[in-house]
Structure formats: structure tokens, C-alpha cells
mmCIF file of C-alpha atoms and ligand atoms in Angstrom:
data_model
loop_
_atom_site.group_PDB
_atom_site.id
_atom_site.type_symbol
_atom_site.label_atom_id
_atom_site.label_comp_id
_atom_site.label_asym_id
_atom_site.label_seq_id
_atom_site.Cartn_x
_atom_site.Cartn_y
_atom_site.Cartn_z
ATOM 1 C CA ALA A 1 155.566 86.218 45.432
ATOM 2 C CA LYS A 2 155.148 83.988 47.690
ATOM 3 C CA LYS A 3 151.843 81.452 47.788
ATOM 4 C CA ALA A 4 150.347 81.615 51.255
ATOM 5 C CA GLY A 5 150.391 78.119 53.022
ATOM 6 C CA LYS A 6 149.168 75.924 55.053
ATOM 7 C CA ASN A 7 152.505 76.103 57.246
ATOM 8 C CA ASN A 8 152.361 80.084 56.202
ATOM 9 C CA HIS A 9 151.733 81.636 59.934
ATOM 10 C CA ARG A 10 148.858 84.911 60.077
ATOM 11 C CA TRP A 11 146.968 86.540 62.851
ATOM 12 C CA PHE A 12 144.895 86.977 60.519
ATOM 13 C CA ASP A 13 143.404 85.924 57.940
ATOM 14 C CA PRO A 14 144.089 88.837 54.578
ATOM 15 C CA ALA A 15 140.383 89.202 54.643
ATOM 16 C CA MET A 16 140.289 90.186 57.920
ATOM 17 C CA GLU A 17 142.870 92.089 57.744
ATOM 18 C CA ARG A 18 141.033 94.338 54.935
ATOM 19 C CA ASP A 19 138.206 94.451 56.591
ATOM 20 C CA LEU A 20 140.506 95.843 59.895
ATOM 21 C CA ARG A 21 141.569 98.297 56.585
ATOM 22 C CA ASP A 22 138.471 99.618 55.055
ATOM 23 C CA ARG A 23 136.896 100.140 59.131
ATOM 24 C CA HIS A 24 139.800 101.751 59.949
ATOM 25 C CA ALA A 25 139.598 104.262 56.550
ATOM 26 C CA LEU A 26 135.509 104.476 56.901
ATOM 27 C CA GLU A 27 136.462 106.138 60.516
ATOM 28 C CA ARG A 28 138.750 108.306 59.590
ATOM 29 C CA ALA A 29 136.587 109.595 56.949
ATOM 30 C CA LEU A 30 133.642 110.258 59.024
ATOM 31 C CA ARG A 31 135.607 111.955 61.003
ATOM 32 C CA SER A 32 137.089 114.555 58.629
ATOM 33 C CA GLY A 33 133.141 114.403 56.816
ATOM 34 C CA ILE A 34 132.296 115.822 59.341
ATOM 35 C CA ALA A 35 134.977 117.871 59.667
ATOM 36 C CA ALA A 36 134.090 118.467 55.408
ATOM 37 C CA GLY A 37 130.935 119.191 55.270
ATOM 38 C CA ASP A 38 129.283 116.576 53.886
ATOM 39 C CA PHE A 39 126.826 115.731 56.133
ATOM 40 C CA VAL A 40 123.399 116.621 55.247
ATOM 41 C CA PRO A 41 120.077 117.144 56.454
ATOM 42 C CA TYR A 42 117.228 115.890 53.959
ATOM 43 C CA TYR A 43 113.752 116.306 54.764
ATOM 44 C CA GLN A 44 110.497 114.465 54.886
ATOM 45 C CA GLN A 45 107.183 115.752 54.566
ATOM 46 C CA GLN A 46 104.795 114.376 57.713
ATOM 47 C CA ILE A 47 101.289 114.156 56.673
ATOM 48 C CA ASP A 48 97.864 115.137 58.542
ATOM 49 C CA ILE A 49 95.828 112.380 57.395
ATOM 50 C CA ALA A 50 92.310 113.883 57.912
ATOM 51 C CA THR A 51 93.284 116.935 55.599
ATOM 52 C CA GLY A 52 96.245 115.175 53.557
ATOM 53 C CA ARG A 53 97.947 118.747 54.682
ATOM 54 C CA ILE A 54 101.581 118.614 55.939
ATOM 55 C CA THR A 55 102.777 118.917 59.049
ATOM 56 C CA GLY A 56 106.212 119.044 58.827
ATOM 57 C CA PHE A 57 109.010 117.606 58.128
ATOM 58 C CA GLU A 58 111.587 114.896 59.822
ATOM 59 C CA MET A 59 115.277 115.704 59.199
ATOM 60 C CA LEU A 60 116.900 112.259 58.296
ATOM 61 C CA ALA A 61 121.169 112.290 57.994
ATOM 62 C CA ARG A 62 122.844 111.850 54.661
ATOM 63 C CA TRP A 63 126.368 111.662 53.388
ATOM 64 C CA GLN A 64 127.486 113.022 50.718
ATOM 65 C CA SER A 65 130.579 111.086 50.121
ATOM 66 C CA GLU A 66 132.281 110.779 46.163
ATOM 67 C CA ARG A 67 133.573 107.067 48.285
ATOM 68 C CA TYR A 68 131.177 106.497 50.690
ATOM 69 C CA GLY A 69 127.487 108.188 49.775
ATOM 70 C CA HIS A 70 126.328 104.869 49.243
ATOM 71 C CA ILE A 71 125.803 103.906 53.347
ATOM 72 C CA GLY A 72 123.067 104.699 55.167
ATOM 73 C CA PRO A 73 122.126 106.292 57.904
ATOM 74 C CA GLU A 74 121.443 102.586 59.427
ATOM 75 C CA ASP A 75 125.967 102.271 58.843
ATOM 76 C CA PHE A 76 127.312 105.247 59.918
ATOM 77 C CA ILE A 77 124.756 106.693 63.352
ATOM 78 C CA PRO A 78 125.796 103.894 64.348
ATOM 79 C CA LEU A 79 129.551 104.312 63.990
ATOM 80 C CA ALA A 80 129.415 107.448 65.198
ATOM 81 C CA GLU A 81 128.346 106.870 68.327
ATOM 82 C CA GLU A 82 130.904 103.965 68.899
ATOM 83 C CA ILE A 83 133.956 106.304 67.787
ATOM 84 C CA GLY A 84 132.382 108.872 70.805
ATOM 85 C CA VAL A 85 130.836 111.553 67.639
ATOM 86 C CA ILE A 86 127.899 111.307 67.257
ATOM 87 C CA GLY A 87 126.863 114.362 69.127
ATOM 88 C CA ASP A 88 129.497 116.723 67.263
ATOM 89 C CA LEU A 89 127.630 115.333 64.050
ATOM 90 C CA SER A 90 123.998 115.487 65.398
ATOM 91 C CA GLU A 91 124.349 119.104 65.935
ATOM 92 C CA ARG A 92 125.949 119.269 63.145
ATOM 93 C CA LEU A 93 122.452 118.230 61.454
ATOM 94 C CA ILE A 94 120.539 120.399 63.993
ATOM 95 C CA ARG A 95 122.044 123.479 63.416
ATOM 96 C CA GLN A 96 122.055 123.551 59.205
ATOM 97 C CA ALA A 97 118.377 122.144 59.977
ATOM 98 C CA LEU A 98 117.215 124.366 61.698
ATOM 99 C CA HIS A 99 118.618 127.164 59.199
ATOM 100 C CA ASP A 100 116.824 125.368 56.890
ATOM 101 C CA ALA A 101 113.098 125.303 58.745
ATOM 102 C CA ARG A 102 113.345 128.986 59.303
ATOM 103 C CA GLU A 103 112.206 129.633 56.073
ATOM 104 C CA TRP A 104 109.655 127.517 56.311
ATOM 105 C CA ASP A 105 106.090 127.991 57.239
ATOM 106 C CA PRO A 106 106.061 129.002 61.048
ATOM 107 C CA ALA A 107 103.126 126.853 61.570
ATOM 108 C CA LEU A 108 105.462 123.915 59.636
ATOM 109 C CA THR A 109 107.268 121.155 62.698
ATOM 110 C CA LEU A 110 110.672 119.961 62.473
ATOM 111 C CA ALA A 111 111.724 116.933 63.918
ATOM 112 C CA VAL A 112 115.065 115.427 64.910
ATOM 113 C CA ASN A 113 116.036 112.166 65.713
ATOM 114 C CA ILE A 114 118.644 111.798 68.794
ATOM 115 C CA SER A 115 120.631 108.776 70.062
ATOM 116 C CA PRO A 116 120.280 107.692 73.363
ATOM 117 C CA LEU A 117 123.566 108.407 74.250
ATOM 118 C CA GLN A 118 122.921 111.612 73.714
ATOM 119 C CA LEU A 119 120.783 111.843 76.186
ATOM 120 C CA ARG A 120 123.225 110.977 78.837
ATOM 121 C CA ASP A 121 125.805 113.257 77.841
ATOM 122 C CA PRO A 122 124.869 116.311 81.047
ATOM 123 C CA TRP A 123 126.026 119.126 78.603
ATOM 124 C CA PHE A 124 123.024 118.273 76.010
ATOM 125 C CA ALA A 125 120.020 120.269 76.999
ATOM 126 C CA GLN A 126 122.212 123.145 77.280
ATOM 127 C CA ARG A 127 124.268 122.251 73.806
ATOM 128 C CA LEU A 128 120.884 122.129 71.897
ATOM 129 C CA LEU A 129 118.611 125.465 74.336
ATOM 130 C CA LYS A 130 121.781 127.158 72.656
ATOM 131 C CA LEU A 131 121.442 126.157 69.209
ATOM 132 C CA LEU A 132 117.637 127.109 69.536
ATOM 133 C CA ILE A 133 118.502 130.980 70.641
ATOM 134 C CA GLU A 134 121.184 131.347 67.893
ATOM 135 C CA SER A 135 119.373 129.939 65.276
ATOM 136 C CA ASN A 136 116.194 132.219 66.953
ATOM 137 C CA PHE A 137 114.216 129.033 66.079
ATOM 138 C CA PRO A 138 111.114 128.031 68.319
ATOM 139 C CA PRO A 139 111.479 125.702 70.585
ATOM 140 C CA HIS A 140 107.676 125.088 70.112
ATOM 141 C CA ARG A 141 108.341 123.803 66.458
ATOM 142 C CA LEU A 142 110.672 120.769 67.786
ATOM 143 C CA GLU A 143 110.138 117.647 67.898
ATOM 144 C CA LEU A 144 113.170 115.261 68.933
ATOM 145 C CA GLU A 145 111.943 111.413 68.089
ATOM 146 C CA VAL A 146 113.521 109.115 71.252
ATOM 147 C CA THR A 147 114.643 105.678 70.910
ATOM 148 C CA GLU A 148 114.871 102.699 73.883
ATOM 149 C CA THR A 149 116.741 102.547 76.475
ATOM 150 C CA CYS A 150 118.391 100.066 78.813
ATOM 151 C CA LEU A 151 118.399 103.293 80.440
ATOM 152 C CA HIS A 152 116.788 101.841 83.677
ATOM 153 C CA GLU A 153 120.537 102.788 85.385
ATOM 154 C CA ASN A 154 119.792 106.625 84.906
ATOM 155 C CA LEU A 155 116.218 106.721 83.940
ATOM 156 C CA ALA A 156 116.372 109.578 86.193
ATOM 157 C CA GLN A 157 118.225 111.344 84.634
ATOM 158 C CA VAL A 158 116.859 110.736 81.657
ATOM 159 C CA ARG A 159 113.340 111.242 82.892
ATOM 160 C CA SER A 160 114.772 115.094 84.239
ATOM 161 C CA LEU A 161 116.676 115.892 80.597
ATOM 162 C CA LEU A 162 112.750 115.949 79.178
ATOM 163 C CA VAL A 163 110.717 116.967 81.372
ATOM 164 C CA SER A 164 113.391 120.375 81.337
ATOM 165 C CA LEU A 165 113.885 120.343 77.666
ATOM 166 C CA ARG A 166 110.090 120.277 77.482
ATOM 167 C CA ASN A 167 109.409 122.583 79.791
ATOM 168 C CA GLN A 168 110.963 125.042 77.292
ATOM 169 C CA GLY A 169 107.990 124.086 74.949
ATOM 170 C CA ILE A 170 110.294 121.168 72.573
ATOM 171 C CA THR A 171 107.774 117.505 71.720
ATOM 172 C CA ILE A 172 109.146 114.682 72.924
ATOM 173 C CA SER A 173 107.955 111.463 70.291
ATOM 174 C CA LEU A 174 108.951 108.022 71.661
ATOM 175 C CA ASP A 175 109.623 106.628 67.385
ATOM 176 C CA ASP A 176 109.299 103.172 66.830
ATOM 177 C CA PHE A 177 106.892 102.070 69.017
ATOM 178 C CA GLY A 178 106.394 98.330 69.177
ATOM 179 C CA SER A 179 109.929 97.088 68.194
ATOM 180 C CA GLY A 180 113.586 97.093 70.049
ATOM 181 C CA TYR A 181 113.466 99.022 73.028
ATOM 182 C CA SER A 182 110.513 101.188 72.673
ATOM 183 C CA SER A 183 108.384 99.599 75.473
ATOM 184 C CA LEU A 184 105.522 100.175 77.031
ATOM 185 C CA SER A 185 107.436 100.369 80.481
ATOM 186 C CA GLN A 186 108.761 103.154 78.913
ATOM 187 C CA LEU A 187 105.444 104.881 77.955
ATOM 188 C CA GLN A 188 104.565 105.058 82.147
ATOM 189 C CA SER A 189 108.125 106.684 82.740
ATOM 190 C CA LEU A 190 108.807 108.702 80.559
ATOM 191 C CA PRO A 191 107.360 112.023 79.098
ATOM 192 C CA PHE A 192 105.947 111.994 75.711
ATOM 193 C CA ASP A 193 104.249 113.458 73.836
ATOM 194 C CA ARG A 194 103.641 111.940 70.310
ATOM 195 C CA LEU A 195 104.220 108.071 70.120
ATOM 196 C CA LYS A 196 105.619 106.686 65.731
ATOM 197 C CA ILE A 197 104.247 103.174 65.087
ATOM 198 C CA ASP A 198 107.055 101.681 64.097
ATOM 199 C CA ARG A 199 106.923 100.862 60.055
ATOM 200 C CA ALA A 200 107.845 97.376 60.296
ATOM 201 C CA PHE A 201 103.862 97.148 61.562
ATOM 202 C CA VAL A 202 102.125 99.489 59.294
ATOM 203 C CA SER A 203 103.926 99.001 55.825
ATOM 204 C CA PRO A 204 102.989 95.233 55.755
ATOM 205 C CA MET A 205 99.379 96.409 57.471
ATOM 206 C CA THR A 206 97.025 95.896 53.857
ATOM 207 C CA GLY A 207 98.651 92.091 53.704
ATOM 208 C CA CYS A 208 98.530 90.906 56.816
ATOM 209 C CA ALA A 209 95.968 90.681 60.184
ATOM 210 C CA GLU A 210 98.704 90.476 62.805
ATOM 211 C CA SER A 211 100.228 93.828 61.503
ATOM 212 C CA ALA A 212 96.837 96.144 61.194
ATOM 213 C CA THR A 213 95.670 94.989 64.306
ATOM 214 C CA ILE A 214 99.258 96.117 66.093
ATOM 215 C CA VAL A 215 98.123 99.563 64.234
ATOM 216 C CA ARG A 216 94.823 99.381 65.632
ATOM 217 C CA ALA A 217 96.276 98.480 69.438
ATOM 218 C CA ILE A 218 98.910 101.215 68.998
ATOM 219 C CA SER A 219 96.156 103.742 67.264
ATOM 220 C CA SER A 220 94.122 102.845 70.076
ATOM 221 C CA LEU A 221 96.196 103.010 72.824
ATOM 222 C CA GLY A 222 97.629 106.742 72.224
ATOM 223 C CA GLU A 223 93.670 107.733 72.226
ATOM 224 C CA GLY A 224 93.651 106.565 74.964
ATOM 225 C CA LEU A 225 96.646 108.236 76.390
ATOM 226 C CA GLY A 226 95.675 110.996 74.760
ATOM 227 C CA LEU A 227 98.963 110.809 72.983
ATOM 228 C CA PRO A 228 99.089 111.784 69.263
ATOM 229 C CA VAL A 229 100.765 108.804 67.305
ATOM 230 C CA THR A 230 102.421 109.369 63.959
ATOM 231 C CA ALA A 231 101.975 105.732 61.126
ATOM 232 C CA GLU A 232 105.573 105.769 59.168
ATOM 233 C CA GLY A 233 106.247 103.354 56.659
ATOM 234 C CA VAL A 234 102.822 104.716 55.068
ATOM 235 C CA GLU A 235 103.757 103.347 51.927
ATOM 236 C CA SER A 236 100.351 102.989 49.219
ATOM 237 C CA ALA A 237 96.668 104.529 49.182
ATOM 238 C CA GLU A 238 95.319 101.333 50.700
ATOM 239 C CA ILE A 239 97.296 101.795 53.663
ATOM 240 C CA ALA A 240 96.596 105.113 54.080
ATOM 241 C CA ALA A 241 92.592 105.095 53.470
ATOM 242 C CA GLU A 242 93.296 102.312 56.375
ATOM 243 C CA LEU A 243 95.070 104.427 58.331
ATOM 244 C CA ARG A 244 92.197 107.283 58.064
ATOM 245 C CA GLU A 245 89.810 105.226 59.846
ATOM 246 C CA LEU A 246 91.283 104.702 62.476
ATOM 247 C CA GLY A 247 91.127 108.267 63.819
ATOM 248 C CA ASN A 248 93.139 111.144 63.015
ATOM 249 C CA LEU A 249 96.901 110.178 62.666
ATOM 250 C CA GLN A 250 99.463 111.790 61.342
ATOM 251 C CA ALA A 251 101.064 110.080 58.088
ATOM 252 C CA GLN A 252 105.103 109.937 57.228
ATOM 253 C CA GLY A 253 106.301 108.042 53.766
ATOM 254 C CA TYR A 254 106.857 107.403 50.317
ATOM 255 C CA LEU A 255 103.279 107.025 49.313
ATOM 256 C CA TYR A 256 103.869 111.015 50.168
ATOM 257 C CA GLY A 257 107.171 111.880 49.682
ATOM 258 C CA ARG A 258 110.347 110.409 50.077
ATOM 259 C CA PRO A 259 113.294 112.158 52.219
ATOM 260 C CA GLU A 260 114.737 115.166 50.472
ATOM 261 C CA SER A 261 117.319 117.397 49.931
ATOM 262 C CA ALA A 262 116.579 120.631 51.690
ATOM 263 C CA GLU A 263 116.312 122.376 47.952
ATOM 264 C CA GLN A 264 114.009 120.074 47.291
ATOM 265 C CA THR A 265 111.770 120.957 50.376
ATOM 266 C CA ARG A 266 111.983 124.065 49.586
ATOM 267 C CA ALA A 267 110.591 124.205 46.532
ATOM 268 C CA ARG A 268 107.969 121.629 47.019
ATOM 269 C CA LEU A 269 106.677 124.459 50.009
ATOM 270 C CA ALA A 270 106.563 127.073 47.363
ATOM 271 C CA ALA A 271 104.446 125.430 44.942
ATOM 272 C CA LEU A 272 101.977 124.853 47.970
ATOM 273 C CA GLY A 273 103.008 128.636 49.249
ATOM 274 C CA LEU A 274 104.499 126.938 52.860
ATOM 275 C CA ILE A 275 107.363 129.916 51.894
HETATM 276 P P1 C2E B 1 113.528 105.823 61.662
HETATM 277 O O1 C2E B 1 113.825 107.230 62.242
HETATM 278 O O2 C2E B 1 113.030 105.378 61.765
HETATM 279 O O3 C2E B 1 113.137 106.685 60.392
HETATM 280 C C1 C2E B 1 112.196 106.500 59.230
HETATM 281 C C2 C2E B 1 112.973 105.655 58.568
HETATM 282 O O4 C2E B 1 112.852 105.365 57.054
HETATM 283 C C3 C2E B 1 114.109 106.005 57.675
HETATM 284 O O5 C2E B 1 115.715 106.082 56.869
HETATM 285 C C4 C2E B 1 113.070 106.628 55.927
HETATM 286 O O6 C2E B 1 114.109 107.045 54.731
HETATM 287 C C5 C2E B 1 112.743 105.611 56.274
HETATM 288 N N1 C2E B 1 111.790 105.621 55.575
HETATM 289 C C6 C2E B 1 110.514 106.539 55.204
HETATM 290 N N2 C2E B 1 109.190 106.949 55.058
HETATM 291 C C7 C2E B 1 108.894 105.252 54.308
HETATM 292 C C8 C2E B 1 108.527 104.282 53.722
HETATM 293 O O7 C2E B 1 107.403 104.493 52.888
HETATM 294 N N3 C2E B 1 108.430 102.966 53.300
HETATM 295 C C9 C2E B 1 110.074 102.342 53.522
HETATM 296 N N4 C2E B 1 110.494 101.258 53.124
HETATM 297 N N5 C2E B 1 111.104 103.562 54.544
HETATM 298 C C10 C2E B 1 110.345 105.048 54.758
HETATM 299 P P2 C2E B 1 116.467 106.346 55.978
HETATM 300 O O8 C2E B 1 116.761 107.805 56.226
HETATM 301 O O9 C2E B 1 117.699 105.064 56.295
HETATM 302 O O10 C2E B 1 117.058 106.606 58.062
HETATM 303 C C11 C2E B 1 117.165 105.432 59.050
HETATM 304 C C12 C2E B 1 117.515 105.513 60.590
HETATM 305 O O11 C2E B 1 118.475 106.226 60.767
HETATM 306 C C13 C2E B 1 116.464 106.223 61.469
HETATM 307 O O12 C2E B 1 115.321 105.252 61.369
HETATM 308 C C14 C2E B 1 116.963 106.896 62.470
HETATM 309 O O13 C2E B 1 116.483 105.877 63.052
HETATM 310 C C15 C2E B 1 118.671 106.772 61.669
HETATM 311 N N6 C2E B 1 118.424 108.418 61.157
HETATM 312 C C16 C2E B 1 118.923 109.008 60.765
HETATM 313 N N7 C2E B 1 119.346 110.514 60.444
HETATM 314 C C17 C2E B 1 119.979 110.163 61.822
HETATM 315 C C18 C2E B 1 119.817 111.893 62.663
HETATM 316 O O14 C2E B 1 120.190 113.405 62.499
HETATM 317 N N8 C2E B 1 120.486 111.512 64.049
HETATM 318 C C19 C2E B 1 120.242 109.789 64.265
HETATM 319 N N9 C2E B 1 120.355 109.222 65.876
HETATM 320 N N10 C2E B 1 119.833 108.874 63.414
HETATM 321 C C20 C2E B 1 119.546 109.425 62.169
HETATM 322 CA CA1 CA B 2 112.288 109.202 63.488
HETATM 323 CA CA1 CA B 3 111.566 103.649 62.273
HETATM 324 CA CA1 CA B 4 114.825 103.498 63.553
#
């Protein structure tokens, strides 16, 4: 083979060419994986920190692919958003999750993450309510975790969407509060029922005075606004003990359990008499 010397002009260098090919292969794999049902819901417990009881689960998407199974949602969700398939992917996962959660004790809630792009889709509410009806799942057991926004342009549209979902009994949580786009101004302009403190503040709180102060501040903000608060990223008994002193929070994290398959979740609930 001829060597690629200095005078051998290429539009792309080989690494770039390979990246592009890989990306297209990944896109195709994502699309066909959705069609094939390779994306499945996993569930992570949410705990009432005062009683230690499970209050519900957050659904977290997993890709069960021989080849791409190592890619987590932090990577495939943004890709699905970029290529315009997030709505389809999300609704398939939600349908499956409603089916799974219907077996659980009816006091247990199901939280699902909703991409900001989905909130811009004018038909989102209608399709979600249709899913609930088809699955015979009570809206008051469903919680939507939303983040963001650069919704300044269509804040009014998003507000009326969230209000109408809420009127159906669905709970709306502001996810990753304190980081990224989830800000104080959103608290004032959008109808939320719950705040989730980002794990970037919770996980380090026992070794870091600043993090602990931020967690305390958000917790009392929630109290003042009458909004229940969830702390995510609870990794140790020390963190749980500190949180317990702040009042009646909901907690979520590796201390209690990692995200688990529907089967594992079922077994866990069966052992607790919650199924
Ligand atoms: P998130 O909504 O903030 O979810 C919490 C993430 O923290 C999950 O990562 C969870 O596995 C992880 N986690 C839970 N407890 C602990 C802990 O104690 N320590 C640490 N270090 N991590 C913990 P995961 O499952 O990789 O999901 C990452 C993100 O992907 C989620 O962040 C969410 O933004 C997004 N995502 C996942 N599934 C979906 C989905 O179906 N739709 C949408 N739009 N986004 C999703
Ligand atoms: Ca979440
Ligand atoms: Ca988070
Ligand atoms: Ca997140």
C-alpha cells in the first residue's frame, strides 16, 4: 500500500474519517436498537429518609446491545435528541415502565426523565395521557423529571403544558436543581411539585463544607416554598445521617440501591411484600 506522505492531500485525516463512520454506524445502531427493543428501563429506588421506606422508583434508560452496551444514557440520550428520535425512544420506555410499575404496590410512584425537546412537542401531553390510559396507570403515580431551559422563547407554551399535565394529577419535578439550566428563575415561572438536588452537591457533602451548605440551603428553600425535596447521589450512611437532620427529605443513591432491571426490581419488591 502507498504511504500517506506529506504531499498526499486528504480532505479528512484518517482518524476524522473513522470518527465520522463510527458516528454514522452508532446512529444506525441507535435507530435499529430502538426498533428492536434493545433499550430497556432500569429502576432506582427513592427512599423516605425519615422512615427508610421505598416511596417509588426513577426509571433510567439502558441500552442492551452486544456492541454498544457500554454506552450510557449520558451519551445515547443526547445522540437520540440530536437525530430526532428521543420522543420515540422515550415513549417506548415509558410504555414498558408503566407496564412494569402497574404490578408494584399502588402506593409506589414512577418517575421518568423527560428531555426538554419533548416539552416543545405540541403533541407530547396528548400522547402521554394516551399512554396512561392504554396502560390503565393512574396519573397521580407518575412523576416527570424535567430540567433546563433555554425555554425563554417558549416559556408560556411549556408552562401551559406542565399545568395541563399537573391538572391530570401528574407530578412535575425540577431535576438537577442547582446545576446547569435548572435555576431559581424557573422555580418562579414554572409549576413544580418537587425539587431534586443535583448529586454534584450531595455526594461530596460530608467532606466539603460548601456542598453541605448548598444542600442545606436548597432544602430550606424547598421548605419555604412548600415543595418536597429529593437528594440524589446519597452514597454513604454519613450523608444519609446529615440529610436526616435537615428534615423530611426523599433520598436516592447507591447507599440504597443502584438502578436495577425490571426483574431485579420485582424480586426486591416481592421480598418486601410490595408486589
Ligand atoms: P439523572 O436524571 O440525574 O439520573 C441520576 C443519575 O445518577 C443516573 O445515572 C444514576 O444511575 C446515577 N446515580 C444514582 N445514584 C447515584 C449515586 O449514589 N452516586 C452516583 N455517582 N451516581 C448515582 P444514569 O442512569 O447513567 O443516567 C444519566 C442521565 O441520563 C440521567 O441523569 C438523565 O439525565 C439521563 N437519562 C437516563 N434515562 C433517561 C430517559 O429515559 N430519558 C431522558 N430524557 N434522560 C434519561
Ligand atoms: Ca432524573
Ligand atoms: Ca442529576
Ligand atoms: Ca441529569
